[in-house]
Amino acid sequence: MAEIVLGMWTTHGPTLSTTPDEWLLRLPADHANKAHWYQTGRYDFATLVEMRKSEGLAEKSSLDERTKRNAACRAAMNEMADVYAATGSDVAVIFGNDQQELFNDALMPAFTVFNGEAVWNEPSSDEQAARHPPGIHAAEPGHKPPVYTEYPGHPELANYLIGDLVSNGFDITRASKLPRLENHWHSGIGHAFGFVYRQIMRDQVCPHVPIITNTFFPPNQPTARRCFEMGRTVGRALKAWKSDARIAIFGSGGMSHFVIDEAFDRKIFDALAARDAETLCAIGEDWLQSGTSELKNWIAAAGALFETDLAGEVVDYQPCYRSEAGTGTANGFVYWN
Ligand SMILES: [Fe+2]
């Protein structure tokens, strides 16, 4: 039987692939946004500043702090990549989301399993780059290769997982080719996956199955519970797979953003450490909006990994603030081996 030998949870946001100065490119958008999600409500920038004035966020978003937090994230990413390389897994399953990269409102599946031979990605064209929101294009080398690149899929495992998921009540979308949308801002696999290829696998991408979830876009986002149960089904199927493969599982996304909530993120770490499925499953939709919704990929990976005997620690947690309103991206890294 196949063996799950590694589990990794990682964030993948632009703060991991840009300089502390470049983090501030998002500030004008922070000020312009009248409805930032924070906890279960929506607030403008000035209201967030007032609500959080006792937290010392101006200090926590100073250049000195941003520089320290950026360096700590890079060290954590290196540790994750070193562990991945040392483990020697030969197959991977990656739970990630699509941020209207492959799919848009014309077609937005809830869960998609990629069952093709090749996942492709490529750098943005100049025209695409001009459409990117401020501060996003600078992060591109962190999740896109410098030239058109194909990475190996795993059709046999993907079709086995699709069959198993369907027989367990998950009506799965399948994709054997990644779509190329006309006049679209992006082409190729989304950043949730590209980040793992580039930064954790260091472009040494093993045959793998991307499982793509719509965590962001209403009204068909699967709930936390549904994501956990989907991941648990995948984990059970992997352990029963008649193969001698050594499998790595990734959950890519989160943590709280674009307004950081450290207490919420700690709750996620605590639930992972305690294998506390119910806490993860009970997180309501109003807590899992905007970028924070990507933690559903962590929850799916937890579903797959809680029933293994793997164990490990938090490598690091860095709330990467860029403003006194608490805007930014919280970064976290965990592995179990
Ligand atoms: Fe993301």
Coordinates of C-alpha atoms and ligand atoms in Angstrom, one line a residue:
M1 CA 0.0 0.0 0.0
A2 CA 1.0 3.6 -0.5
E3 CA 2.3 5.5 2.5
I4 CA 1.7 9.1 3.4
V5 CA 5.2 10.3 4.6
L6 CA 4.9 14.1 4.8
G7 CA 2.2 16.7 5.5
M8 CA 2.8 20.4 4.9
W9 CA 0.7 23.4 5.6
T10 CA 2.0 26.7 4.1
T11 CA 0.8 30.1 3.3
H12 CA 1.6 31.4 -0.1
G13 CA 0.8 35.1 -0.2
P14 CA 2.7 38.0 -1.9
T15 CA 4.5 39.1 1.3
L16 CA 6.6 35.9 0.9
S17 CA 7.8 36.9 -2.6
T18 CA 8.3 40.6 -2.2
T19 CA 10.5 43.0 -0.3
P20 CA 9.4 44.8 2.9
D21 CA 9.3 48.0 0.8
E22 CA 7.1 46.3 -1.8
W23 CA 4.6 45.3 0.8
L24 CA 3.5 48.9 1.0
L25 CA 2.5 48.8 -2.7
R26 CA -0.8 47.5 -1.4
L27 CA -1.4 50.4 1.0
P28 CA -3.4 52.6 -1.4
A29 CA -5.8 49.7 -2.0
D30 CA -6.1 49.2 1.7
H31 CA -7.2 52.8 2.2
A32 CA -9.6 52.6 -0.7
N33 CA -11.3 49.4 0.4
K34 CA -14.4 50.4 2.4
A35 CA -15.3 46.8 3.4
H36 CA -12.3 44.8 4.6
W37 CA -13.3 41.5 6.2
Y38 CA -12.1 41.3 9.8
Q39 CA -13.4 38.5 12.0
T40 CA -17.1 38.4 11.1
G41 CA -17.6 42.0 10.0
R42 CA -16.6 44.4 7.3
Y43 CA -14.9 47.7 8.0
D44 CA -13.1 50.6 6.3
F45 CA -9.5 51.4 7.1
A46 CA -10.2 54.2 9.5
T47 CA -12.6 52.1 11.6
L48 CA -10.0 49.3 11.8
V49 CA -7.4 51.7 13.0
E50 CA -9.7 52.9 15.8
M51 CA -10.8 49.3 16.7
R52 CA -7.2 48.1 17.0
K53 CA -5.5 51.1 18.4
S54 CA -4.4 49.2 21.5
E55 CA -2.4 46.6 19.6
G56 CA 0.6 48.7 18.6
L57 CA 0.2 47.9 14.9
A58 CA 2.1 51.0 13.8
E59 CA 5.1 49.6 15.5
K60 CA 4.4 46.1 14.2
S61 CA 4.3 47.4 10.7
S62 CA 7.5 49.5 10.8
L63 CA 10.2 48.9 8.3
D64 CA 12.3 47.4 11.0
E65 CA 9.6 44.9 11.9
R66 CA 8.7 44.2 8.3
T67 CA 12.3 43.4 7.6
K68 CA 12.6 41.0 10.5
R69 CA 9.4 39.2 9.7
N70 CA 10.3 38.9 6.0
A71 CA 13.6 37.3 6.9
A72 CA 11.9 34.9 9.4
C73 CA 9.5 33.9 6.7
R74 CA 12.3 33.2 4.2
A75 CA 14.1 31.1 6.8
A76 CA 10.9 29.1 7.4
M77 CA 10.3 28.6 3.7
N78 CA 13.8 27.3 3.3
E79 CA 13.3 24.9 6.2
M80 CA 10.1 23.6 4.6
A81 CA 11.9 23.2 1.2
D82 CA 14.8 21.3 2.9
V83 CA 12.4 19.0 4.7
Y84 CA 10.5 18.3 1.4
A85 CA 13.8 17.5 -0.4
A86 CA 15.1 15.3 2.5
T87 CA 11.8 13.3 2.7
G88 CA 12.1 11.9 -0.8
S89 CA 8.4 11.6 -1.5
D90 CA 7.6 10.5 -5.0
V91 CA 4.0 11.6 -5.3
A92 CA 2.1 14.6 -4.0
V93 CA -1.5 15.8 -3.5
I94 CA -1.9 19.5 -3.2
F95 CA -5.0 21.2 -1.8
G96 CA -5.1 24.7 -3.1
N97 CA -7.6 27.3 -4.3
D98 CA -8.3 29.2 -7.5
Q99 CA -8.4 32.9 -7.2
Q100 CA -10.1 33.4 -10.6
E101 CA -6.9 32.3 -12.2
L102 CA -8.2 29.2 -14.1
F103 CA -11.9 29.8 -13.5
N104 CA -14.1 32.9 -13.4
D105 CA -17.8 33.6 -12.9
A106 CA -18.6 31.9 -16.2
L107 CA -17.6 28.6 -14.7
M108 CA -16.6 28.2 -11.0
P109 CA -16.5 24.6 -9.8
A110 CA -16.6 24.0 -6.0
F111 CA -14.0 21.1 -6.1
T112 CA -11.9 20.2 -9.1
V113 CA -9.5 17.3 -9.3
F114 CA -6.9 17.7 -12.1
N115 CA -6.4 14.4 -13.9
G116 CA -4.3 15.4 -16.8
E117 CA -0.7 14.5 -17.7
A118 CA 0.7 18.1 -17.4
V119 CA 0.1 21.2 -15.4
W120 CA 1.3 24.3 -17.1
N121 CA 2.3 27.7 -16.0
E122 CA 4.0 30.7 -17.6
P123 CA 4.9 34.2 -16.8
S124 CA 2.4 37.0 -17.4
S125 CA 2.4 38.8 -20.7
D126 CA 3.0 42.5 -20.6
E127 CA -0.7 43.0 -21.2
Q128 CA -1.6 40.7 -18.3
A129 CA 0.9 42.4 -16.0
A130 CA -0.8 45.7 -16.7
R131 CA -4.1 44.3 -15.4
H132 CA -2.6 43.1 -12.1
P133 CA -3.7 44.9 -8.9
P134 CA -0.9 47.0 -7.3
G135 CA 1.8 45.0 -5.5
I136 CA 0.7 41.7 -7.0
H137 CA 2.9 41.6 -10.1
A138 CA 6.1 42.0 -8.1
A139 CA 5.3 38.7 -6.3
E140 CA 5.0 36.7 -9.5
P141 CA 8.4 35.0 -9.5
G142 CA 7.4 33.4 -6.3
H143 CA 4.8 31.3 -8.0
K144 CA 5.4 31.5 -11.7
P145 CA 8.4 30.1 -13.7
P146 CA 10.4 32.4 -15.9
V147 CA 9.3 30.6 -19.0
Y148 CA 6.4 28.3 -20.1
T149 CA 6.8 25.2 -18.0
E150 CA 4.9 21.9 -17.7
Y151 CA 4.9 19.9 -14.4
P152 CA 3.9 16.3 -14.2
G153 CA 0.4 15.4 -13.2
H154 CA -0.7 11.9 -12.1
P155 CA -3.7 10.8 -14.1
E156 CA -3.8 7.3 -12.6
L157 CA -3.9 8.5 -9.0
A158 CA -6.3 11.4 -9.9
N159 CA -8.8 9.0 -11.6
Y160 CA -8.6 6.7 -8.6
L161 CA -9.3 9.6 -6.2
I162 CA -12.1 10.9 -8.3
G163 CA -13.8 7.5 -8.3
D164 CA -13.3 7.1 -4.6
L165 CA -14.6 10.6 -3.9
V166 CA -17.7 10.1 -6.1
S167 CA -18.5 6.8 -4.4
N168 CA -18.3 8.7 -1.1
G169 CA -20.8 11.4 -2.1
F170 CA -18.5 14.1 -3.5
D171 CA -19.6 15.1 -7.0
I172 CA -16.2 16.2 -8.3
T173 CA -15.4 18.3 -11.3
R174 CA -12.5 16.9 -13.3
A175 CA -10.1 18.7 -15.6
S176 CA -7.5 17.1 -17.8
K177 CA -6.3 20.3 -19.4
L178 CA -6.0 23.7 -17.7
P179 CA -8.1 26.2 -19.5
R180 CA -6.6 29.2 -21.3
L181 CA -9.1 32.1 -20.9
E182 CA -9.4 34.8 -23.5
N183 CA -8.5 38.4 -22.3
H184 CA -7.8 37.1 -18.8
W185 CA -5.4 38.6 -16.3
H186 CA -3.7 35.3 -15.6
S187 CA -2.8 32.1 -17.4
G188 CA -1.8 28.7 -16.0
I189 CA -2.2 27.0 -12.7
G190 CA -3.0 29.4 -9.8
H191 CA -0.6 30.8 -7.2
A192 CA -1.6 28.4 -4.5
F193 CA 0.0 25.6 -6.5
G194 CA 2.7 27.6 -8.2
F195 CA 4.0 28.7 -4.8
V196 CA 4.5 25.1 -3.7
Y197 CA 6.2 24.2 -7.0
R198 CA 8.6 27.2 -6.9
Q199 CA 9.3 27.7 -3.2
I200 CA 8.8 24.4 -1.4
M201 CA 9.6 21.9 -4.2
R202 CA 12.2 24.3 -5.7
D203 CA 11.0 23.4 -9.1
Q204 CA 11.7 19.7 -8.5
V205 CA 8.0 18.9 -8.9
C206 CA 7.1 15.2 -8.5
P207 CA 4.0 13.7 -10.2
H208 CA 1.1 15.1 -8.3
V209 CA -2.6 15.7 -8.2
P210 CA -3.9 19.3 -7.7
I211 CA -7.2 19.5 -5.9
I212 CA -8.6 22.9 -6.6
T213 CA -11.3 24.4 -4.3
N214 CA -13.3 27.6 -4.7
T215 CA -12.7 28.9 -1.2
F216 CA -13.3 32.6 -2.2
F217 CA -16.2 33.3 -4.4
P218 CA -19.9 33.1 -3.4
P219 CA -22.2 31.5 -3.6
N220 CA -20.8 27.9 -4.1
Q221 CA -17.8 27.8 -1.7
P222 CA -17.7 24.5 0.2
T223 CA -17.9 24.9 4.0
A224 CA -15.0 24.1 6.3
R225 CA -16.7 20.9 7.3
R226 CA -17.1 19.8 3.7
C227 CA -13.5 20.6 3.0
F228 CA -12.4 18.6 6.0
E229 CA -14.5 15.6 5.0
M230 CA -13.3 15.8 1.4
G231 CA -9.7 15.8 2.6
R232 CA -10.4 12.9 5.0
T233 CA -11.8 10.9 2.1
V234 CA -8.7 11.6 0.0
G235 CA -6.5 10.6 2.9
R236 CA -8.3 7.3 3.4
A237 CA -8.2 6.6 -0.3
L238 CA -4.4 7.3 -0.4
K239 CA -3.7 4.9 2.4
A240 CA -5.7 2.2 0.5
W241 CA -4.1 2.9 -2.8
K242 CA -2.3 -0.2 -4.2
S243 CA 1.0 1.4 -4.9
D244 CA 4.4 1.6 -3.2
A245 CA 4.3 5.4 -3.5
R246 CA 5.6 7.7 -0.8
I247 CA 3.1 10.5 -0.7
A248 CA 3.4 14.2 0.4
I249 CA 0.2 16.2 1.2
F250 CA 0.1 20.0 1.0
G251 CA -2.4 22.5 2.2
S252 CA -1.6 25.9 0.5
G253 CA -3.2 29.2 1.6
G254 CA -4.3 31.5 4.4
M255 CA -3.6 32.5 7.1
S256 CA -5.7 35.5 8.1
H257 CA -5.7 38.2 5.4
F258 CA -6.1 40.8 4.2
V259 CA -6.6 41.9 7.7
I260 CA -4.6 39.9 10.2
D261 CA -6.2 38.2 13.3
E262 CA -3.5 36.5 15.3
A263 CA -5.9 34.9 17.8
F264 CA -7.8 33.3 15.0
D265 CA -4.6 32.0 13.4
R266 CA -3.5 30.6 16.8
K267 CA -6.8 28.7 17.0
I268 CA -5.9 27.0 13.7
F269 CA -2.5 25.9 15.0
D270 CA -3.9 24.7 18.2
A271 CA -6.5 22.6 16.4
L272 CA -3.9 21.1 14.2
A273 CA -1.7 20.2 17.2
A274 CA -4.6 18.6 19.0
R275 CA -6.0 16.9 15.8
D276 CA -9.2 18.7 16.8
A277 CA -11.4 18.1 13.8
E278 CA -14.5 19.6 15.3
T279 CA -13.0 23.0 15.9
L280 CA -11.9 23.2 12.3
C281 CA -15.2 21.9 10.9
A282 CA -17.2 24.3 13.1
I283 CA -15.5 27.5 11.8
G284 CA -18.4 29.5 10.2
E285 CA -18.4 31.0 6.7
D286 CA -18.3 34.5 8.2
W287 CA -14.9 33.8 9.6
L288 CA -13.6 32.3 6.3
Q289 CA -14.0 35.1 3.9
S290 CA -11.6 36.9 1.5
G291 CA -8.0 35.6 1.8
T292 CA -8.7 33.9 5.1
S293 CA -11.0 31.5 3.2
E294 CA -7.8 29.8 1.9
L295 CA -7.5 28.2 5.2
K296 CA -10.0 25.7 3.9
N297 CA -7.1 24.2 2.0
W298 CA -5.4 23.7 5.4
I299 CA -8.6 22.2 6.7
A300 CA -8.8 19.8 3.8
A301 CA -5.1 18.8 4.3
A302 CA -5.9 18.3 8.0
G303 CA -8.7 15.9 7.0
A304 CA -6.2 13.8 5.1
L305 CA -3.4 14.0 7.8
F306 CA -5.3 13.6 11.1
E307 CA -5.7 9.9 10.5
T308 CA -2.0 9.3 9.9
D309 CA 0.6 8.8 12.6
L310 CA 2.7 11.7 11.3
A311 CA 3.4 14.5 13.8
G312 CA 5.4 17.8 13.8
E313 CA 5.6 21.4 14.9
V314 CA 4.9 24.9 13.8
V315 CA 8.0 26.0 11.9
D316 CA 7.1 29.7 12.3
Y317 CA 4.2 32.1 12.4
Q318 CA 4.8 35.7 11.2
P319 CA 2.0 38.2 11.1
C320 CA 3.3 40.4 8.3
Y321 CA 1.5 43.7 9.0
R322 CA 1.8 46.6 6.6
S323 CA -0.4 49.2 8.3
E324 CA -1.8 50.4 11.6
A325 CA -5.2 49.0 10.5
G326 CA -3.8 45.5 10.7
T327 CA -3.8 45.0 7.0
G328 CA -1.2 42.5 5.6
T329 CA -0.9 38.7 5.4
A330 CA -0.2 36.4 8.3
N331 CA 2.2 33.6 7.3
G332 CA 2.4 30.2 8.8
F333 CA 4.4 27.0 8.2
V334 CA 3.8 23.6 9.6
Y335 CA 5.1 20.2 8.7
W336 CA 4.4 16.7 10.0
N337 CA 6.7 13.8 9.1
Ligands
FE1 FE -3.8 33.1 -2.1

